Short mmCIF file of C-alpha atoms in Angstrom, two decimals:
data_model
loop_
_atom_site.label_atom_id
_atom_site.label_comp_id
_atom_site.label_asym_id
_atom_site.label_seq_id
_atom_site.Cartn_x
_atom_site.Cartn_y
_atom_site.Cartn_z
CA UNK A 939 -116.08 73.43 145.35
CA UNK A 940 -114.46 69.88 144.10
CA UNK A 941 -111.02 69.82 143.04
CA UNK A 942 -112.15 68.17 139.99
CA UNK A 943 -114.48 70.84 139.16
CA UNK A 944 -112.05 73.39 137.42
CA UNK A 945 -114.47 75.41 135.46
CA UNK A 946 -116.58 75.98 138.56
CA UNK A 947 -119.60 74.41 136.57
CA UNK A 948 -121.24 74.05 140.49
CA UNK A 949 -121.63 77.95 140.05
CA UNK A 950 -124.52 77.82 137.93
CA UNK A 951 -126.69 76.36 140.19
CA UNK A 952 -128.79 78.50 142.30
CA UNK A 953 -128.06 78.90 146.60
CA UNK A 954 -130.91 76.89 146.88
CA UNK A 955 -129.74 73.75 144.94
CA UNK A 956 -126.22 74.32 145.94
CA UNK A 957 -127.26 74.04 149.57
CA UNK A 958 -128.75 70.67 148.83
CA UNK A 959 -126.32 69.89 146.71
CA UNK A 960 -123.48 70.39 150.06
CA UNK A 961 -126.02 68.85 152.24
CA UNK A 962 -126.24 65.23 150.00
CA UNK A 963 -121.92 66.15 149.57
CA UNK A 964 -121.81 65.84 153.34
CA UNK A 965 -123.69 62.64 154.23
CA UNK A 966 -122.14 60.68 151.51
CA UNK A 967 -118.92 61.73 152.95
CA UNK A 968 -119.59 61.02 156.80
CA UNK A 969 -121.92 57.96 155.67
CA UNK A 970 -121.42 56.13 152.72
CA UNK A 971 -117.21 56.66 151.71
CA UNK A 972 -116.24 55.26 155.14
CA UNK A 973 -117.73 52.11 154.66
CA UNK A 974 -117.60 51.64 150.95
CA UNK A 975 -114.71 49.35 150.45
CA UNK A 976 -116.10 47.37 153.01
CA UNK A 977 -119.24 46.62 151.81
CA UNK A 978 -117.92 46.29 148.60
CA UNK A 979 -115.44 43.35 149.47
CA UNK A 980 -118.07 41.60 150.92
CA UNK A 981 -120.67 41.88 148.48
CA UNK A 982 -123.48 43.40 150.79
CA UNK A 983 -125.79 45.98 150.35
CA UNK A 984 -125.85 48.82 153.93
CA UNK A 985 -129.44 48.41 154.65
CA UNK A 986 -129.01 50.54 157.17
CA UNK A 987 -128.42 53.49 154.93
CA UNK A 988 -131.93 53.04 153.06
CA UNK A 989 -133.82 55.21 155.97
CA UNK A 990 -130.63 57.59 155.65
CA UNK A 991 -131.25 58.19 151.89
CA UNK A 992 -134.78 59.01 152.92
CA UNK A 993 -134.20 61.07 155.24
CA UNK A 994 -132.82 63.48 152.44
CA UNK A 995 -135.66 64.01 151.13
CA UNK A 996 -134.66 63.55 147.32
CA UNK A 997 -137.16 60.87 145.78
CA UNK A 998 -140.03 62.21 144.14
CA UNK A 999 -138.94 65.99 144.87
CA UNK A 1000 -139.40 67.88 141.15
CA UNK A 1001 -136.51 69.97 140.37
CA UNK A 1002 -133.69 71.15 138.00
CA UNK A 1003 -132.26 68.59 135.36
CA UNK A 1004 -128.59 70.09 136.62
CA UNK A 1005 -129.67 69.99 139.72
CA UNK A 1006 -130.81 66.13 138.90
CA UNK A 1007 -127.52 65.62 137.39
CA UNK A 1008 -125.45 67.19 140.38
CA UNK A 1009 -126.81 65.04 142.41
CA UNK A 1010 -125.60 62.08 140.48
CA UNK A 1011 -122.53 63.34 139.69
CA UNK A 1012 -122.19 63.14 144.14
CA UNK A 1013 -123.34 59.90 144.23
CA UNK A 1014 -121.13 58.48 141.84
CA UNK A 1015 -117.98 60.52 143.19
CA UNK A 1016 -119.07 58.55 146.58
CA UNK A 1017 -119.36 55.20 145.41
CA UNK A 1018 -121.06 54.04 141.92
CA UNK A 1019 -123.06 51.12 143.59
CA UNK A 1020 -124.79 53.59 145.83
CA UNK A 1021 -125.37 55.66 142.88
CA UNK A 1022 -127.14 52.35 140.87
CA UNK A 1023 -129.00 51.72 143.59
CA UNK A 1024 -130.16 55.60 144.23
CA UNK A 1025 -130.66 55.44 140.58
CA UNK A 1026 -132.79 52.36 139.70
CA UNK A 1027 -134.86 53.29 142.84
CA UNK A 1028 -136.24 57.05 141.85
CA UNK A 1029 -134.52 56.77 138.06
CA UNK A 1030 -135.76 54.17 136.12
CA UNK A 1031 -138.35 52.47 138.97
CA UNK A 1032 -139.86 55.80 139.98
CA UNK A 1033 -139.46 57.60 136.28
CA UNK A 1034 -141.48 54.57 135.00
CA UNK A 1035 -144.64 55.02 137.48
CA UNK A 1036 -144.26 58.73 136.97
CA UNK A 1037 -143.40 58.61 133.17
CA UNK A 1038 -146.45 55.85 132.37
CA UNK A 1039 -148.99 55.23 135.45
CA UNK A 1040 -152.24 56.54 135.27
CA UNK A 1041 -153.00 59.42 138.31
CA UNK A 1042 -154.50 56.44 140.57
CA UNK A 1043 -151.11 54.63 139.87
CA UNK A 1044 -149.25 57.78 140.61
CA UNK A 1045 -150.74 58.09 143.89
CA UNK A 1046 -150.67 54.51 144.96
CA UNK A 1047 -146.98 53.98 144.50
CA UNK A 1048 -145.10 57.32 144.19
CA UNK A 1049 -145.96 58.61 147.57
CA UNK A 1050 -144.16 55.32 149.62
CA UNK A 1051 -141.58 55.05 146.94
CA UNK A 1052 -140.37 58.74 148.09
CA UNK A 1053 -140.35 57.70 151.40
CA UNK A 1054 -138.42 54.32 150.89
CA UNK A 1055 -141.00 52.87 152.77
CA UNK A 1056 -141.07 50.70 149.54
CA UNK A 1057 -138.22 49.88 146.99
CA UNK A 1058 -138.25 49.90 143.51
CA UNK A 1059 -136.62 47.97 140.72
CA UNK A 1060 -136.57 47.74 136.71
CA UNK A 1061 -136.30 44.37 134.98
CA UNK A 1062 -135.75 44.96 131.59
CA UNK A 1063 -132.87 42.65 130.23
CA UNK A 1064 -133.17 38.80 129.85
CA UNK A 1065 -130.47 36.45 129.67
CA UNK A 1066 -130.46 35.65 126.36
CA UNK A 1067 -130.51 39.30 124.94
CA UNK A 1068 -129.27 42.54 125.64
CA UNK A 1069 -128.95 45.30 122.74
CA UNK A 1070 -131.32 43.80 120.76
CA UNK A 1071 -133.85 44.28 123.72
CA UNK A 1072 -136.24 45.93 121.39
CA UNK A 1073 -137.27 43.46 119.58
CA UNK A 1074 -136.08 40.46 121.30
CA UNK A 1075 -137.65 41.04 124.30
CA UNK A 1076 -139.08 36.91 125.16
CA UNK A 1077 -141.06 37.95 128.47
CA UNK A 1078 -144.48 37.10 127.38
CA UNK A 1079 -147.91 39.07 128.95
CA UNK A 1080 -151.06 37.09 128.12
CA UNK A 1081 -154.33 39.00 129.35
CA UNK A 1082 -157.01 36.69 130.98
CA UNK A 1083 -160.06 38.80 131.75
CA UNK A 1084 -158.90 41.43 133.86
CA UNK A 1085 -155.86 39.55 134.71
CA UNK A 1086 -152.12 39.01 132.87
CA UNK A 1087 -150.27 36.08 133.44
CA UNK A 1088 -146.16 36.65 132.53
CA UNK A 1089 -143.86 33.98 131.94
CA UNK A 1090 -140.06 34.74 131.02
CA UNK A 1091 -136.95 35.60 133.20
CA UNK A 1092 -134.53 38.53 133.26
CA UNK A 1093 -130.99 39.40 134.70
CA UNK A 1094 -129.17 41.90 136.13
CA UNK A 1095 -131.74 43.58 137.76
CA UNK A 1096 -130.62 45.57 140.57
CA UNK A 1097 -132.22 45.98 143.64
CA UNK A 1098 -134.36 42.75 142.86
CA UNK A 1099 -133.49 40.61 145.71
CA UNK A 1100 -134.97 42.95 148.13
CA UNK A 1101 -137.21 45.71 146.08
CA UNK A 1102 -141.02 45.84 147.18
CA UNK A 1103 -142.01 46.93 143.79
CA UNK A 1104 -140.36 45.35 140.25
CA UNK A 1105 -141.46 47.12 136.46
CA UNK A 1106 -141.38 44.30 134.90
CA UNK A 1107 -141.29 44.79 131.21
CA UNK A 1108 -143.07 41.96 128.97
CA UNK A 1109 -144.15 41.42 125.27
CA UNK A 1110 -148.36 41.06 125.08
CA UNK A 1111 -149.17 37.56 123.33
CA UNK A 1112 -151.93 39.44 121.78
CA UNK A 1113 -150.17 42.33 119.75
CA UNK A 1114 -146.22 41.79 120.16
CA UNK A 1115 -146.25 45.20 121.95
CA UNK A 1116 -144.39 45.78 125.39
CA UNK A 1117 -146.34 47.09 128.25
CA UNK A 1118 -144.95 47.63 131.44
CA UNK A 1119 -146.37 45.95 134.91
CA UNK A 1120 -145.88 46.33 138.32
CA UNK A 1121 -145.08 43.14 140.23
CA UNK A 1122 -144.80 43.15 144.19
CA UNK A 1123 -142.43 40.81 145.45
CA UNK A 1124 -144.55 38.03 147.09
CA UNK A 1125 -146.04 37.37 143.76
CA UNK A 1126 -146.46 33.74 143.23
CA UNK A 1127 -144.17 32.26 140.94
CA UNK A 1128 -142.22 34.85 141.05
CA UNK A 1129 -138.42 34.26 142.40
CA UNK A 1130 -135.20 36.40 142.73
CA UNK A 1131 -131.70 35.17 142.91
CA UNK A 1132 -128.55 36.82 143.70
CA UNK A 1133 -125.95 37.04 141.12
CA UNK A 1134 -122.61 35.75 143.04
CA UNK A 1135 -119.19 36.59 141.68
CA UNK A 1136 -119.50 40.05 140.35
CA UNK A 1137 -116.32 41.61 139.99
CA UNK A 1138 -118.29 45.26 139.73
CA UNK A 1139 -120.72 46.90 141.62
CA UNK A 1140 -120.45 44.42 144.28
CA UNK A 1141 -122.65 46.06 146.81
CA UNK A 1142 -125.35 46.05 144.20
CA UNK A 1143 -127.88 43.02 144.78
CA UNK A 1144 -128.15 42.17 141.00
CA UNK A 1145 -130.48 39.11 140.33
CA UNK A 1146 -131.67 36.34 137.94
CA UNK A 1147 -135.15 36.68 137.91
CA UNK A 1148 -138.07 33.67 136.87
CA UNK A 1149 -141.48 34.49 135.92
CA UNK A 1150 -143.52 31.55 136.38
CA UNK A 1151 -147.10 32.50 135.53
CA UNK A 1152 -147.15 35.35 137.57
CA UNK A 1153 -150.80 36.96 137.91
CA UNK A 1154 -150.97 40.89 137.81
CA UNK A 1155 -154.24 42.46 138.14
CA UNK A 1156 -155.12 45.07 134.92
CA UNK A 1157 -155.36 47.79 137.45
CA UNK A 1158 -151.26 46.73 138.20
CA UNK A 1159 -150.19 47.39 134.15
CA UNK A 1160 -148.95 50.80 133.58
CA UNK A 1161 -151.82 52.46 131.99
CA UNK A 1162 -149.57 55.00 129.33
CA UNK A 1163 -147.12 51.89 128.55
CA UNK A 1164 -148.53 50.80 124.99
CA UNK A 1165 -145.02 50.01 123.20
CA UNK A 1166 -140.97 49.60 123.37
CA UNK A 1167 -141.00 53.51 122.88
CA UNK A 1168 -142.78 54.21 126.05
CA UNK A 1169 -139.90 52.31 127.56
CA UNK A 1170 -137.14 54.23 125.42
CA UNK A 1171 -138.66 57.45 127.02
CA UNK A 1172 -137.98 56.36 130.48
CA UNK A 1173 -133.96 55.18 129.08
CA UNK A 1174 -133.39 58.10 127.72
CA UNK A 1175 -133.24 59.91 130.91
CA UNK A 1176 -131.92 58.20 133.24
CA UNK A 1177 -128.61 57.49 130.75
CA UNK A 1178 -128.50 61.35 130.99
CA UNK A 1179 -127.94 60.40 134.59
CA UNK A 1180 -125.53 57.77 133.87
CA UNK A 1181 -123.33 59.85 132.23
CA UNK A 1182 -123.37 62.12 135.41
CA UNK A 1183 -122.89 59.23 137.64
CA UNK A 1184 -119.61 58.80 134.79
CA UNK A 1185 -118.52 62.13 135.59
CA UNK A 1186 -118.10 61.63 139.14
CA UNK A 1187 -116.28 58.63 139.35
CA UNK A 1188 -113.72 60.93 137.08
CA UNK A 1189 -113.73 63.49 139.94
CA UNK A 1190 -113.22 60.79 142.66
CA UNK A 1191 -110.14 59.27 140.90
CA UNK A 1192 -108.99 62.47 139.83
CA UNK A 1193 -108.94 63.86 143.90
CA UNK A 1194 -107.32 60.60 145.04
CA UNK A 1195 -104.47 60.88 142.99
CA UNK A 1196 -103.95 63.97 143.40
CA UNK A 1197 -103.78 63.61 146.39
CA UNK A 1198 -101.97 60.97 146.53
CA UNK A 1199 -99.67 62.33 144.22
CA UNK A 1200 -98.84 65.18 146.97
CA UNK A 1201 -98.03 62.75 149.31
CA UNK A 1202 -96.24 59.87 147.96
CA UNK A 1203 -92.69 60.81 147.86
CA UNK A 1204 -90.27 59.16 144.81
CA UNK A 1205 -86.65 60.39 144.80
CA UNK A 1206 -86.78 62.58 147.88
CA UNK A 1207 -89.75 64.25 146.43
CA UNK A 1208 -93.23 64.73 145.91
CA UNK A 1209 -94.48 62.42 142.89
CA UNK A 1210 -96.74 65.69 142.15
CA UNK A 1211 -93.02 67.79 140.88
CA UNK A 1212 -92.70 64.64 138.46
CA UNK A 1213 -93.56 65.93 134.84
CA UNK A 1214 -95.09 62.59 133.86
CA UNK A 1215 -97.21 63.03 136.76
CA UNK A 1216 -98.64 66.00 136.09
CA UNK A 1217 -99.19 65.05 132.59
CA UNK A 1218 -101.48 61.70 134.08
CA UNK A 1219 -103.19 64.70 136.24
CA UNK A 1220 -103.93 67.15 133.31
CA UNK A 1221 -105.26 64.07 131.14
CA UNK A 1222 -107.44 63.44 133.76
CA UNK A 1223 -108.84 67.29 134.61
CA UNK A 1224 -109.50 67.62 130.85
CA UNK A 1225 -111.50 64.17 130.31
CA UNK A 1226 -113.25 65.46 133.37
CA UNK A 1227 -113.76 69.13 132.51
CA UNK A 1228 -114.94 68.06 128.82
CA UNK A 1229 -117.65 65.37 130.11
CA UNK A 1230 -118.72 67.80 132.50
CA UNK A 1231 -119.52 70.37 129.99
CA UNK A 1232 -121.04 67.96 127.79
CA UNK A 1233 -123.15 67.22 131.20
CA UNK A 1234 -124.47 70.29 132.04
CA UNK A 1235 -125.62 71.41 128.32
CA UNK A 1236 -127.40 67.90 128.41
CA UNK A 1237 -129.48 69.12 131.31
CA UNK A 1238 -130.05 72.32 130.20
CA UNK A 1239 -131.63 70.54 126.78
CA UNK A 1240 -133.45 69.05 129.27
CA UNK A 1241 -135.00 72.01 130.86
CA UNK A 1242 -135.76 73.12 127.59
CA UNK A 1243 -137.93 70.35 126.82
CA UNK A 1244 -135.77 70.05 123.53
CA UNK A 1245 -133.62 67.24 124.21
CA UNK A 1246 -133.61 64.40 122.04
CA UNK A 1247 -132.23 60.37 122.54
CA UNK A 1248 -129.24 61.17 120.22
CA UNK A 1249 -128.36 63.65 122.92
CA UNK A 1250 -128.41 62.07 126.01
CA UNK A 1251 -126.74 58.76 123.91
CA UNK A 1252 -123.66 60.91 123.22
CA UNK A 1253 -123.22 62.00 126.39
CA UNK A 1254 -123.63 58.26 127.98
CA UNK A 1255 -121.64 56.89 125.65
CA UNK A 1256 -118.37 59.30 125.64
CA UNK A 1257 -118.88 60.03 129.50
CA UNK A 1258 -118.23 56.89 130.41
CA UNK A 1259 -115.53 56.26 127.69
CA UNK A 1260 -114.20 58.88 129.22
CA UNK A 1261 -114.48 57.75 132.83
CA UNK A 1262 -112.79 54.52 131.79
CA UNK A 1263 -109.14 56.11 130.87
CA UNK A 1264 -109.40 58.59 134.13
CA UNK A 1265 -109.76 55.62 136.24
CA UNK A 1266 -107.17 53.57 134.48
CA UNK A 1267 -104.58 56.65 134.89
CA UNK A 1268 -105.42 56.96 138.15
CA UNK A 1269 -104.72 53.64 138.90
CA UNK A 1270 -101.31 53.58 136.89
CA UNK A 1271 -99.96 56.85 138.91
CA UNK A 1272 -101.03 54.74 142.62
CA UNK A 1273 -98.72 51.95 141.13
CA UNK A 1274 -99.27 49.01 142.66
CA UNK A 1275 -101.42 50.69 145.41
CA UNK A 1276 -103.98 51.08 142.99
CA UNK A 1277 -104.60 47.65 142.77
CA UNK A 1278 -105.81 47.66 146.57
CA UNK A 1279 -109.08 48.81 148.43
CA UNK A 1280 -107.38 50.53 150.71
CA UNK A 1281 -106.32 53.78 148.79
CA UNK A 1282 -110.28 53.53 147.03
CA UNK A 1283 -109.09 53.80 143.42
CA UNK A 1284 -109.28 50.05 142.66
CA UNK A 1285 -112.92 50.55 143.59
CA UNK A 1286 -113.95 52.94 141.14
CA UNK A 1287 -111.54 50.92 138.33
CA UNK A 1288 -113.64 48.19 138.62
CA UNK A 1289 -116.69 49.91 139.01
CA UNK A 1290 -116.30 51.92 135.80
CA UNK A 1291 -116.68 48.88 133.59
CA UNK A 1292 -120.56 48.26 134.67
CA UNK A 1293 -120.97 51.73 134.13
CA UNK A 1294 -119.60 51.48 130.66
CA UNK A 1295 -121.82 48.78 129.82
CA UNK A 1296 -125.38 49.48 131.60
CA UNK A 1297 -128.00 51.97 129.84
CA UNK A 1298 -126.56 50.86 126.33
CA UNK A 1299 -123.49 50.10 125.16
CA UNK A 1300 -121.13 52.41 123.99
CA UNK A 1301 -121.83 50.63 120.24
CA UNK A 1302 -125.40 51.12 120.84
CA UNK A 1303 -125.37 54.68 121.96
CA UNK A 1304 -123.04 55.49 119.37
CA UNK A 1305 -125.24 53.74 116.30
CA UNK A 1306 -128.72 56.05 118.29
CA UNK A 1307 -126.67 58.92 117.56
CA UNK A 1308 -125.03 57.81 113.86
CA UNK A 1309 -128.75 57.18 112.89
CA UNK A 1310 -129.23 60.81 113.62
CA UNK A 1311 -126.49 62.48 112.36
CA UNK A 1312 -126.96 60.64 109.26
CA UNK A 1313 -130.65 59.70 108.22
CA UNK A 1314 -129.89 55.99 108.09
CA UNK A 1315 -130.18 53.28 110.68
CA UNK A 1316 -127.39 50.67 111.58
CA UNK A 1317 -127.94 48.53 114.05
CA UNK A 1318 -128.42 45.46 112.17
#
């Protein structure tokens, strides 16, 4: 059980998903927090652990949305860059094929997708735009016979400099709709360039992306991908995942300082008997405990089949709001240690903030679920 889970929410998943659950708990621990900061200071991505990630046999597998969640929640707890790149691979790469492919598309791409024999990635935003994505989407898609040729560029696309497979997202010429294609890497015209000087999510391989009259053959556009709603349905849940992914970088923070707390001695004591200390502690179980909760309803919506966007907004959006003071008190109990690699926290502080952003801001998600709440629109 994690320290940071004080409601023993793990409980109400069956033997059978907590045993997978302990089993992905273990090899992030003996594989990926080791070498974390490393990586991370350097900017690189551990190739070496894409085979690993295969190898536990979670891509493509059909199972509980808690289950889905818990999952993330480990990730995340292990190192948030790992979790993006987990999570554009069989989130929004994989939930797009699945989500919008016809059966043949299904088949051709799932299948070595699960396996990581080929690696996914999502290219949605542009430079020029971000929330306003709906309807300023500038990626053009002009069909020539059985052809489409797509001009445009996008950023932050994770994964991109080395991904097999890109869902490119474009706006058809011929109806202003956007449809969805898939564009293998040795395209011509097409080109991927690191982003240099990230200051989160460093091991991440976020790119700039250029469209140059790329050809993609009709039998390459998702086939169920007719509008910007068909892309919303694919958002919506994988920012239910983000929100998980926000919930364990609140348990991580929370376990190293308190731990650290136990250990670090002020006064000829324990920092842990200090009553400020505590108080930083408690703050930090309750943000946790609350976003957790908020978690695992989400998923069981999800189960359901009764979730809606307004749902899985609110949880994205005060998740990681959340996850933002947890880290920052986290960091303020490790003093000036927290401003270091080496005691992980100054990791997750920095991480938090692309979290924050990414799957909508916390303005956007908030105005999804004021639209609901109230009957009226405000986004512009």
């Amino acid at each position: 059980m994690l320290a940071g889970d004080l409601y023993a929410f793990q409980d109400l998943l069956s033997d059978e998903e907590a045993a997978t659950v302990h089993r992905v708990r273990e090899f992030l621990s003996a594989e990926v927090s080791p070498i974390a900061n490393e990586y991370w200071a350097r900017a690189e991505f551990p190739s070496h652990l894409i085979k690993q990630f295969a190898g536990l046999g979670l891509a493509g597998v059909e199972r509980s949305s808690l289950l889905d969640g818990w999952l993330a929640l480990e990730m995340g707890r292990a190192d948030a860059s790992m979790a993006t790149f987990y999570g554009v691979h069989a989130g929004l790469a994989m939930g797009s094929i699945q989500e919008l492919g016809s059966p043949e598309q299904k088949e051709r791409w799932l299948g070595p997708m699960a396996s990581f024999d080929r690696i996914g990635a999502f290219a949605l935003t542009e430079p020029t735009g971000g929330s306003d994505v709906a309807a300023g989407l500038r990626t053009t898609a002009r069909r020539e016979g059985d052809t489409w040729v797509l001009n445009g560029r996008k950023r932050w696309i994770g994964n991109a400099t080395f991904a097999d497979l890109i869902v490119v997202w474009a706006r058809d010429e011929a109806d202003s709709q956007v449809k969805g294609f898939v564009v293998g890497k040795d395209a011509p015209g097409f080109t991927a360039t690191r982003i240099e000087h990230k200051i989160a999510l460093r091991i991440v391989q976020n790119a700039d992306i250029e469209l140059a009259g790329v050809r993609v053959p009709e039998s390459d556009r998702l086939q169920l991908a007719g509008s910007f709603k068909d892309t919303a349905r694919v958002l919506r849940a994988t920012r239910a995942g983000v929100a998980w992914q926000a919930v364990g970088l609140m348990i991580a923070a929370y376990e190293i300082a308190l731990r650290y707390a136990g250990e670090r001695k002020q006064f000829g004591r324990p920092i842990a008997k200090f009553q400020l200390v505590q108080d930083l502690l408690v703050r930090m179980a309750g943000n946790a405990t609350a976003s957790l909760g908020m978690c695992v309803r989400l998923a069981q919506l999800q189960d359901a089949g009764v979730y809606k966007d307004e749902h899985s907004a609110l949880a994205k959006a005060y998740c990681t709001t959340r996850m933002r003071e947890v880290v920052g008190w986290a960091r303020e109990l490790l003093a000036g240690n927290g401003i270091v690699l080496d005691y992980d926290i100054g990791r997750f502080v920095a991480d938090a903030e692309a979290l924050y952003s990414y799957e909508g801001t916390r303005e956007i998600n908030s105005l999804i679920v004021g639209r609901a709440i109230t009957g009226h629109g405000a986004f512009v």
